[in-house]
């Protein structure tokens, strides 16, 4: 049986809280609401100390600091949200900390596998834009999952104690009102939506504000020149209008930026981050271009030197505060390496394939014939988790670009198939170039790891106060 992950606070404590709540008839949200009120009245230094105690079960120091910043972000900014947004956040806190931990523990005991923290669902591959280099550009468009299937997956998530789901695509908002209505039926779930933003009108923003539990992350490439060059003339203006509508409606939202060789330095600059903070973004997610999807190739990938530059500059932007920032390829030390294969997340594509990662387009299972719980125990997912972390240097977390031999070996050993034509390129025609990239980046990253992360280094100082 797999080792049980240590919960944030002992599970027995949450069982008692849950039992008391059920006996008294008081909703768990009432406790979360009181906690939030106390949070807003408590000095930041005290909040940091309390968070350090509550998060002591999180193994990695960078992860504890990141989660602390989430708490501080809620403390500063939740009052700006719509009433439904504030209620949805309280629902999520209560579900995640109480109901979720109990259900997750039961799932571990029943299956021997820890459930993921979240998973990504791509309900459709339809999109109103045709961006070059799109990671999803080679999936078949087709009819998609259908919202009835998406809702089935949402219920599976709730049963295993997963209360955070990411919706990707394609463009999720092409599904219209029924998509928003589906999220409204599951207000205890936090839905993070990756979107190009161009379909978010005032009416859509107001509906999201009334629902409260949807948090759009809008894709940008930089400013107007960079965004319109990749996404089409006029896209940037429509994005700014969408952000204005979301801000006025009281919806929590952020940006999503894919680092390429062309925009890598710009998207971690102070002017870039400050600009999107001014538009109302409270979150910023960074992705490293990976040669998958439409017209895959190495020429768009940031160089190893650019990747390390992005890491250094993003650390500075975090110190400046006011927005939560994460880089899924440079923040391995924050989460203990790769998240894929169900360790922390997995991906259900629009044709139902259950993939280990949004960027690893291989599968052995499909939701038409299996459940998420069963797929987690498959040899494919299990072998990926068994090999994690792929490298003791957590600055090299990825099995596609940092340890590409791992993906090749796992696919061969388990018989995983490509999810779409051309997906196999990362383990065939592009393999020599990916191996060369991994060696070049690894040589640089190992020096950083030895100097900044070895146990003998001096303790890092506390994050800069944002109050």
Short mmCIF file of C-alpha atoms in Angstrom, two decimals:
data_model
loop_
_atom_site.label_atom_id
_atom_site.label_comp_id
_atom_site.label_asym_id
_atom_site.label_seq_id
_atom_site.Cartn_x
_atom_site.Cartn_y
_atom_site.Cartn_z
CA UNK A 1 0.00 0.00 0.00
CA UNK A 2 1.27 3.48 -0.86
CA UNK A 3 2.54 5.63 1.96
CA UNK A 4 -0.07 8.03 3.27
CA UNK A 5 0.63 11.69 2.76
CA UNK A 6 0.65 13.69 5.96
CA UNK A 7 -2.41 15.97 6.09
CA UNK A 8 -2.06 19.67 6.85
CA UNK A 9 -3.72 19.12 10.24
CA UNK A 10 -4.31 15.68 11.81
CA UNK A 11 -7.25 13.95 10.15
CA UNK A 12 -8.72 13.01 13.54
CA UNK A 13 -9.11 16.70 14.27
CA UNK A 14 -11.06 17.27 11.07
CA UNK A 15 -13.23 14.22 11.78
CA UNK A 16 -14.20 15.76 15.13
CA UNK A 17 -14.92 19.11 13.52
CA UNK A 18 -17.06 17.48 10.85
CA UNK A 19 -18.96 15.38 13.40
CA UNK A 20 -19.61 18.43 15.58
CA UNK A 21 -20.86 20.34 12.58
CA UNK A 22 -23.26 17.57 11.57
CA UNK A 23 -24.52 17.14 15.14
CA UNK A 24 -25.16 20.86 15.65
CA UNK A 25 -26.64 21.39 12.21
CA UNK A 26 -24.28 24.31 11.60
CA UNK A 27 -22.64 24.42 8.16
CA UNK A 28 -18.88 24.11 7.95
CA UNK A 29 -18.90 27.38 6.00
CA UNK A 30 -19.84 29.21 9.19
CA UNK A 31 -16.51 28.24 10.70
CA UNK A 32 -14.68 29.25 7.53
CA UNK A 33 -16.49 32.61 7.52
CA UNK A 34 -15.49 33.28 11.11
CA UNK A 35 -11.92 32.23 10.34
CA UNK A 36 -11.78 34.62 7.38
CA UNK A 37 -13.08 37.50 9.48
CA UNK A 38 -10.42 36.78 12.07
CA UNK A 39 -7.84 36.52 9.30
CA UNK A 40 -8.64 39.99 8.02
CA UNK A 41 -8.29 41.49 11.51
CA UNK A 42 -5.05 39.72 12.39
CA UNK A 43 -1.63 41.37 11.71
CA UNK A 44 0.29 39.83 8.84
CA UNK A 45 3.19 38.65 10.98
CA UNK A 46 0.75 36.69 13.16
CA UNK A 47 -0.92 35.21 10.09
CA UNK A 48 2.46 34.06 8.79
CA UNK A 49 3.22 32.36 12.09
CA UNK A 50 -0.15 30.63 12.22
CA UNK A 51 0.21 29.51 8.60
CA UNK A 52 3.64 28.05 9.35
CA UNK A 53 2.07 25.90 12.08
CA UNK A 54 -0.95 24.82 10.02
CA UNK A 55 1.22 23.96 7.01
CA UNK A 56 3.91 22.13 8.94
CA UNK A 57 2.92 18.89 7.22
CA UNK A 58 3.89 20.29 3.80
CA UNK A 59 7.28 18.78 3.09
CA UNK A 60 8.96 21.50 1.04
CA UNK A 61 9.72 24.95 2.45
CA UNK A 62 8.97 26.67 -0.83
CA UNK A 63 5.57 24.99 -0.87
CA UNK A 64 4.84 26.25 2.63
CA UNK A 65 5.76 29.79 1.63
CA UNK A 66 3.63 29.57 -1.52
CA UNK A 67 0.58 28.34 0.41
CA UNK A 68 1.13 31.09 2.97
CA UNK A 69 1.00 33.65 0.17
CA UNK A 70 -2.34 32.19 -0.91
CA UNK A 71 -3.67 32.80 2.61
CA UNK A 72 -2.35 36.37 2.56
CA UNK A 73 -3.86 36.94 -0.88
CA UNK A 74 -7.26 35.88 0.43
CA UNK A 75 -6.80 38.15 3.42
CA UNK A 76 -6.04 41.17 1.24
CA UNK A 77 -8.32 40.69 -1.73
CA UNK A 78 -11.36 38.59 -0.93
CA UNK A 79 -13.37 41.62 0.14
CA UNK A 80 -13.11 42.89 -3.46
CA UNK A 81 -15.01 39.88 -4.79
CA UNK A 82 -18.72 39.59 -5.46
CA UNK A 83 -20.87 38.16 -2.63
CA UNK A 84 -21.06 34.83 -4.49
CA UNK A 85 -17.29 34.81 -4.93
CA UNK A 86 -16.73 35.32 -1.21
CA UNK A 87 -19.23 32.56 -0.40
CA UNK A 88 -17.63 30.20 -2.92
CA UNK A 89 -14.17 30.73 -1.45
CA UNK A 90 -15.54 29.93 2.01
CA UNK A 91 -17.20 26.80 0.63
CA UNK A 92 -13.94 25.73 -0.95
CA UNK A 93 -11.92 26.33 2.23
CA UNK A 94 -14.38 24.30 4.30
CA UNK A 95 -14.57 21.48 1.77
CA UNK A 96 -10.82 21.33 1.16
CA UNK A 97 -9.78 21.37 4.80
CA UNK A 98 -12.56 19.25 6.32
CA UNK A 99 -14.72 17.21 3.98
CA UNK A 100 -11.92 16.85 1.43
CA UNK A 101 -9.33 15.59 3.91
CA UNK A 102 -11.73 13.01 5.31
CA UNK A 103 -12.69 11.74 1.86
CA UNK A 104 -9.08 11.69 0.69
CA UNK A 105 -8.07 9.61 3.69
CA UNK A 106 -10.89 7.15 2.99
CA UNK A 107 -9.87 6.91 -0.66
CA UNK A 108 -6.25 6.17 0.30
CA UNK A 109 -7.35 3.49 2.72
CA UNK A 110 -9.70 1.87 0.18
CA UNK A 111 -7.41 1.95 -2.86
CA UNK A 112 -3.84 2.26 -1.57
CA UNK A 113 -3.40 5.28 -3.83
CA UNK A 114 -3.52 8.93 -2.78
CA UNK A 115 -5.98 10.91 -4.91
CA UNK A 116 -4.63 13.84 -6.91
CA UNK A 117 -4.93 17.33 -5.48
CA UNK A 118 -6.72 18.40 -8.66
CA UNK A 119 -7.18 17.36 -12.23
CA UNK A 120 -7.56 19.07 -15.57
CA UNK A 121 -10.57 18.50 -17.80
CA UNK A 122 -10.68 19.64 -21.42
CA UNK A 123 -14.39 19.39 -22.30
CA UNK A 124 -13.93 20.60 -25.88
CA UNK A 125 -11.23 21.25 -28.43
CA UNK A 126 -13.34 23.81 -30.25
CA UNK A 127 -11.73 27.25 -30.21
CA UNK A 128 -12.41 30.58 -31.88
CA UNK A 129 -8.67 31.28 -32.28
CA UNK A 130 -5.88 29.44 -34.12
CA UNK A 131 -2.68 30.31 -32.26
CA UNK A 132 0.56 28.97 -33.65
CA UNK A 133 2.36 26.59 -31.32
CA UNK A 134 -0.84 25.70 -29.44
CA UNK A 135 -0.14 22.66 -27.22
CA UNK A 136 -3.62 21.31 -27.99
CA UNK A 137 -3.62 22.15 -31.69
CA UNK A 138 -3.37 18.55 -32.98
CA UNK A 139 -6.18 16.97 -30.96
CA UNK A 140 -9.24 16.08 -33.03
CA UNK A 141 -11.95 18.71 -32.57
CA UNK A 142 -14.87 16.27 -32.55
CA UNK A 143 -17.96 16.59 -30.34
CA UNK A 144 -16.00 16.84 -27.09
CA UNK A 145 -16.92 15.22 -23.80
CA UNK A 146 -20.36 16.71 -23.37
CA UNK A 147 -21.27 18.50 -20.15
CA UNK A 148 -23.03 15.40 -18.80
CA UNK A 149 -19.69 13.57 -18.89
CA UNK A 150 -17.90 16.57 -17.39
CA UNK A 151 -20.42 16.57 -14.57
CA UNK A 152 -19.80 12.87 -13.99
CA UNK A 153 -16.09 13.67 -13.60
CA UNK A 154 -16.92 16.48 -11.19
CA UNK A 155 -18.90 14.05 -9.05
CA UNK A 156 -15.98 11.58 -9.13
CA UNK A 157 -13.71 14.38 -7.95
CA UNK A 158 -16.02 15.23 -5.07
CA UNK A 159 -16.23 11.59 -4.01
CA UNK A 160 -12.44 11.27 -3.74
CA UNK A 161 -12.06 14.60 -1.92
CA UNK A 162 -10.89 16.72 -4.85
CA UNK A 163 -12.45 20.19 -4.70
CA UNK A 164 -10.24 22.03 -7.19
CA UNK A 165 -10.63 21.43 -10.92
CA UNK A 166 -9.00 23.09 -13.89
CA UNK A 167 -10.96 23.49 -17.12
CA UNK A 168 -8.93 23.81 -20.29
CA UNK A 169 -9.41 23.14 -23.98
CA UNK A 170 -9.93 24.33 -26.64
CA UNK A 171 -11.80 27.39 -25.45
CA UNK A 172 -14.16 26.50 -22.58
CA UNK A 173 -16.47 29.47 -23.08
CA UNK A 174 -17.55 28.25 -26.52
CA UNK A 175 -19.85 25.95 -24.53
CA UNK A 176 -21.98 28.94 -23.54
CA UNK A 177 -24.45 29.26 -20.68
CA UNK A 178 -24.71 25.53 -20.00
CA UNK A 179 -21.04 25.51 -18.99
CA UNK A 180 -21.59 28.22 -16.39
CA UNK A 181 -24.77 26.52 -15.17
CA UNK A 182 -22.84 23.29 -14.66
CA UNK A 183 -20.32 25.07 -12.42
CA UNK A 184 -23.16 26.70 -10.50
CA UNK A 185 -24.48 23.26 -9.57
CA UNK A 186 -21.19 22.47 -7.80
CA UNK A 187 -20.44 25.56 -5.74
CA UNK A 188 -18.19 23.67 -3.36
CA UNK A 189 -15.72 23.10 -6.22
CA UNK A 190 -13.26 25.81 -7.29
CA UNK A 191 -13.05 25.86 -11.08
CA UNK A 192 -9.95 27.44 -12.60
CA UNK A 193 -10.57 28.12 -16.29
CA UNK A 194 -7.81 28.58 -18.86
CA UNK A 195 -9.29 30.79 -21.55
CA UNK A 196 -8.26 33.14 -24.35
CA UNK A 197 -10.67 35.67 -22.83
CA UNK A 198 -12.23 36.83 -26.08
CA UNK A 199 -15.67 35.39 -25.28
CA UNK A 200 -15.91 36.97 -21.82
CA UNK A 201 -18.45 39.74 -22.31
CA UNK A 202 -20.09 41.85 -19.62
CA UNK A 203 -22.94 39.36 -19.46
CA UNK A 204 -20.55 36.41 -19.03
CA UNK A 205 -18.58 38.27 -16.34
CA UNK A 206 -21.77 39.05 -14.43
CA UNK A 207 -22.87 35.42 -14.63
CA UNK A 208 -19.47 34.28 -13.32
CA UNK A 209 -19.75 36.80 -10.49
CA UNK A 210 -23.19 35.43 -9.61
CA UNK A 211 -21.84 31.86 -9.64
CA UNK A 212 -18.73 32.76 -7.66
CA UNK A 213 -16.67 29.59 -7.98
CA UNK A 214 -15.06 30.17 -11.41
CA UNK A 215 -11.65 31.81 -11.73
CA UNK A 216 -10.59 32.59 -15.32
CA UNK A 217 -6.90 32.68 -16.22
CA UNK A 218 -6.53 34.53 -19.50
CA UNK A 219 -3.74 33.66 -21.92
CA UNK A 220 -1.39 36.49 -22.87
CA UNK A 221 1.95 36.52 -24.67
CA UNK A 222 3.17 39.90 -23.42
CA UNK A 223 1.63 43.20 -24.44
CA UNK A 224 -0.32 44.02 -27.60
CA UNK A 225 2.42 43.29 -30.13
CA UNK A 226 3.33 39.88 -28.76
CA UNK A 227 -0.25 38.79 -28.02
CA UNK A 228 -1.71 39.84 -31.35
CA UNK A 229 1.21 38.32 -33.24
CA UNK A 230 0.46 34.86 -31.86
CA UNK A 231 -3.30 35.08 -31.28
CA UNK A 232 -4.57 37.41 -34.00
CA UNK A 233 -5.02 41.13 -34.53
CA UNK A 234 -7.34 42.72 -31.98
CA UNK A 235 -7.02 39.90 -29.44
CA UNK A 236 -5.15 42.03 -26.91
CA UNK A 237 -7.84 44.72 -26.92
CA UNK A 238 -10.53 42.09 -26.34
CA UNK A 239 -8.50 40.62 -23.47
CA UNK A 240 -8.22 43.99 -21.75
CA UNK A 241 -11.97 44.50 -22.15
CA UNK A 242 -12.62 41.06 -20.64
CA UNK A 243 -10.37 41.85 -17.69
CA UNK A 244 -12.17 45.15 -17.15
CA UNK A 245 -15.55 43.39 -17.09
CA UNK A 246 -14.30 40.72 -14.68
CA UNK A 247 -12.76 43.34 -12.40
CA UNK A 248 -15.98 45.40 -12.29
CA UNK A 249 -18.10 42.31 -11.65
CA UNK A 250 -15.92 41.17 -8.72
CA UNK A 251 -14.57 37.95 -10.24
CA UNK A 252 -11.17 36.65 -9.12
CA UNK A 253 -9.05 36.18 -12.25
CA UNK A 254 -5.48 36.03 -13.47
CA UNK A 255 -3.24 35.64 -16.49
CA UNK A 256 -1.55 32.66 -18.08
CA UNK A 257 1.68 33.13 -20.03
CA UNK A 258 3.61 30.61 -22.11
CA UNK A 259 7.33 31.36 -22.18
CA UNK A 260 8.90 31.06 -25.63
CA UNK A 261 12.30 32.04 -26.91
CA UNK A 262 10.68 35.26 -28.15
CA UNK A 263 8.90 36.51 -25.01
CA UNK A 264 10.69 34.74 -22.13
CA UNK A 265 12.38 37.81 -20.66
CA UNK A 266 9.43 40.14 -21.19
CA UNK A 267 6.84 38.13 -19.28
CA UNK A 268 8.84 38.11 -16.05
CA UNK A 269 9.72 41.81 -16.21
CA UNK A 270 8.39 44.29 -13.66
CA UNK A 271 6.48 46.32 -16.30
CA UNK A 272 4.69 43.17 -17.50
CA UNK A 273 3.66 41.94 -14.03
CA UNK A 274 2.74 45.43 -12.84
CA UNK A 275 0.60 45.99 -15.92
CA UNK A 276 -1.50 42.91 -15.31
CA UNK A 277 -1.77 43.64 -11.61
CA UNK A 278 -3.23 47.01 -12.62
CA UNK A 279 -5.77 45.20 -14.82
CA UNK A 280 -6.94 43.32 -11.72
CA UNK A 281 -5.08 40.01 -12.02
CA UNK A 282 -4.51 38.28 -8.70
CA UNK A 283 -2.89 35.17 -10.19
CA UNK A 284 -0.23 34.57 -12.81
CA UNK A 285 0.66 31.11 -14.13
CA UNK A 286 3.77 30.54 -16.26
CA UNK A 287 4.26 27.65 -18.70
CA UNK A 288 7.39 26.68 -20.59
CA UNK A 289 6.79 26.05 -24.29
CA UNK A 290 7.03 22.31 -24.95
CA UNK A 291 7.21 20.98 -28.52
CA UNK A 292 3.80 19.32 -28.62
CA UNK A 293 0.60 20.20 -30.45
CA UNK A 294 0.39 22.39 -33.54
CA UNK A 295 3.66 22.48 -35.56
CA UNK A 296 5.89 21.30 -32.70
CA UNK A 297 9.54 22.30 -32.85
CA UNK A 298 12.48 23.26 -30.69
CA UNK A 299 12.92 26.76 -32.12
CA UNK A 300 10.22 28.21 -29.85
CA UNK A 301 11.59 26.70 -26.65
CA UNK A 302 13.41 29.12 -24.34
CA UNK A 303 17.12 28.37 -24.12
CA UNK A 304 18.48 26.85 -20.89
CA UNK A 305 19.93 30.27 -20.01
CA UNK A 306 16.56 31.95 -20.59
CA UNK A 307 14.83 29.40 -18.38
CA UNK A 308 17.13 30.11 -15.45
CA UNK A 309 16.79 33.86 -16.06
CA UNK A 310 13.00 33.46 -15.82
CA UNK A 311 13.38 31.66 -12.50
CA UNK A 312 15.59 34.41 -11.05
CA UNK A 313 13.39 37.27 -12.22
CA UNK A 314 10.18 35.63 -11.11
CA UNK A 315 11.61 35.32 -7.61
CA UNK A 316 12.05 39.10 -7.62
CA UNK A 317 8.48 39.68 -8.81
CA UNK A 318 7.18 37.50 -5.97
CA UNK A 319 9.05 39.56 -3.44
CA UNK A 320 7.29 42.66 -4.76
CA UNK A 321 3.96 41.08 -3.82
CA UNK A 322 0.38 41.80 -4.76
CA UNK A 323 -0.08 38.77 -7.02
CA UNK A 324 0.38 35.02 -6.75
CA UNK A 325 2.91 33.77 -9.35
CA UNK A 326 3.92 30.22 -10.22
CA UNK A 327 6.13 28.69 -12.92
CA UNK A 328 5.27 25.05 -13.59
CA UNK A 329 8.75 24.22 -14.94
CA UNK A 330 10.89 26.25 -12.52
CA UNK A 331 8.97 25.60 -9.30
CA UNK A 332 9.88 21.95 -8.84
CA UNK A 333 11.31 22.70 -5.38
CA UNK A 334 7.96 24.20 -4.42
CA UNK A 335 6.02 20.97 -5.02
CA UNK A 336 8.69 18.28 -4.86
CA UNK A 337 9.15 17.74 -8.59
CA UNK A 338 6.76 16.56 -11.30
CA UNK A 339 3.02 16.60 -10.50
CA UNK A 340 1.96 14.26 -13.32
CA UNK A 341 0.59 10.74 -13.32
CA UNK A 342 -1.88 11.42 -10.55
CA UNK A 343 0.76 12.33 -7.96
CA UNK A 344 -0.92 15.73 -7.85
CA UNK A 345 -2.86 15.88 -11.09
CA UNK A 346 -3.80 14.28 -14.41
CA UNK A 347 -5.61 15.36 -17.59
CA UNK A 348 -8.81 14.16 -19.24
CA UNK A 349 -8.78 15.21 -22.88
CA UNK A 350 -11.83 16.12 -24.96
CA UNK A 351 -11.93 12.62 -26.46
CA UNK A 352 -11.88 11.06 -22.99
CA UNK A 353 -8.26 9.91 -22.87
CA UNK A 354 -6.78 10.02 -19.36
CA UNK A 355 -3.29 11.48 -19.76
CA UNK A 356 -0.64 11.89 -17.06
CA UNK A 357 -0.09 15.54 -17.95
CA UNK A 358 -1.59 18.20 -20.18
CA UNK A 359 1.65 18.14 -22.21
CA UNK A 360 2.28 14.36 -22.22
CA UNK A 361 -0.12 13.21 -24.92
CA UNK A 362 -0.14 9.48 -24.20
CA UNK A 363 -2.80 7.30 -22.60
CA UNK A 364 -3.84 3.74 -21.82
CA UNK A 365 -7.32 4.49 -20.42
CA UNK A 366 -10.39 6.39 -21.54
CA UNK A 367 -13.25 7.56 -19.34
CA UNK A 368 -15.68 5.78 -21.67
CA UNK A 369 -14.51 2.48 -20.18
CA UNK A 370 -12.97 3.35 -16.80
CA UNK A 371 -13.06 5.77 -13.89
CA UNK A 372 -10.43 8.19 -12.67
CA UNK A 373 -9.93 6.02 -9.58
CA UNK A 374 -9.22 2.95 -11.74
CA UNK A 375 -6.92 4.89 -14.08
CA UNK A 376 -4.82 6.05 -11.13
CA UNK A 377 -3.94 2.41 -10.46
CA UNK A 378 -3.00 1.62 -14.07
CA UNK A 379 0.57 0.47 -14.80
CA UNK A 380 1.10 3.64 -16.85
CA UNK A 381 0.24 6.10 -14.08
CA UNK A 382 1.79 3.91 -11.38
CA UNK A 383 5.11 3.65 -13.23
CA UNK A 384 5.29 7.42 -13.65
CA UNK A 385 4.68 7.96 -9.93
CA UNK A 386 7.19 5.24 -9.02
CA UNK A 387 9.94 7.12 -10.84
CA UNK A 388 9.23 10.51 -9.27
CA UNK A 389 11.19 12.59 -8.71
CA UNK A 390 13.09 11.75 -11.88
CA UNK A 391 16.13 13.64 -10.66
CA UNK A 392 17.35 14.59 -7.20
CA UNK A 393 17.67 18.12 -8.59
CA UNK A 394 14.08 19.39 -8.35
CA UNK A 395 14.92 22.21 -10.75
CA UNK A 396 14.81 19.46 -13.38
CA UNK A 397 11.27 18.12 -12.75
CA UNK A 398 9.87 17.32 -16.21
CA UNK A 399 9.83 13.90 -17.90
CA UNK A 400 9.37 15.55 -21.31
CA UNK A 401 12.18 18.12 -21.43
CA UNK A 402 14.39 17.45 -18.36
CA UNK A 403 14.45 13.64 -18.23
CA UNK A 404 13.06 12.69 -21.66
CA UNK A 405 14.34 9.13 -21.35
CA UNK A 406 11.75 8.59 -18.59
CA UNK A 407 8.79 9.28 -20.86
CA UNK A 408 10.23 7.05 -23.58
CA UNK A 409 10.85 4.19 -21.18
CA UNK A 410 7.46 4.42 -19.48
CA UNK A 411 5.58 4.54 -22.78
CA UNK A 412 7.47 1.50 -24.06
CA UNK A 413 7.11 -0.45 -20.82
CA UNK A 414 3.36 0.11 -20.43
CA UNK A 415 2.22 0.21 -24.06
CA UNK A 416 0.77 3.70 -23.77
CA UNK A 417 -0.50 5.03 -27.10
CA UNK A 418 -0.29 8.55 -28.54
CA UNK A 419 -3.47 10.55 -27.90
CA UNK A 420 -3.45 12.08 -31.39
CA UNK A 421 -1.43 11.82 -34.60
CA UNK A 422 2.03 13.28 -34.14
CA UNK A 423 2.05 13.09 -30.34
CA UNK A 424 4.82 10.50 -30.54
CA UNK A 425 7.26 13.09 -31.92
CA UNK A 426 8.59 13.89 -28.44
CA UNK A 427 9.82 10.30 -28.09
CA UNK A 428 10.85 9.75 -31.73
CA UNK A 429 11.89 12.50 -34.16
CA UNK A 430 12.45 15.17 -31.49
CA UNK A 431 14.20 12.83 -29.05
CA UNK A 432 17.81 13.75 -29.99
CA UNK A 433 17.12 17.49 -29.64
CA UNK A 434 15.27 17.02 -26.34
CA UNK A 435 18.15 14.95 -25.00
CA UNK A 436 20.60 17.70 -25.97
CA UNK A 437 18.42 20.34 -24.33
CA UNK A 438 18.14 18.26 -21.14
CA UNK A 439 21.93 17.91 -20.94
CA UNK A 440 22.57 21.60 -21.54
CA UNK A 441 19.94 22.78 -19.07
CA UNK A 442 20.92 20.11 -16.56
CA UNK A 443 24.53 21.31 -16.46
CA UNK A 444 23.36 24.82 -15.57
CA UNK A 445 20.60 23.76 -13.20
CA UNK A 446 22.87 21.40 -11.26
CA UNK A 447 25.17 24.29 -10.39
CA UNK A 448 22.21 26.34 -9.15
CA UNK A 449 20.89 23.38 -7.15
CA UNK A 450 24.25 22.78 -5.48
CA UNK A 451 24.69 26.44 -4.57
CA UNK A 452 21.10 27.31 -3.58
CA UNK A 453 19.43 24.10 -2.41
CA UNK A 454 21.96 21.83 -0.79
CA UNK A 455 21.39 21.30 2.96
CA UNK A 456 24.50 23.26 3.94
CA UNK A 457 23.18 26.53 2.54
CA UNK A 458 22.18 29.35 4.85
CA UNK A 459 18.46 29.55 5.73
CA UNK A 460 16.48 31.83 3.49
CA UNK A 461 14.88 34.94 4.92
CA UNK A 462 11.18 35.49 5.32
CA UNK A 463 9.25 36.71 2.28
CA UNK A 464 8.92 40.45 1.91
CA UNK A 465 5.87 41.85 3.68
CA UNK A 466 3.20 43.08 1.28
CA UNK A 467 1.29 45.02 3.88
#
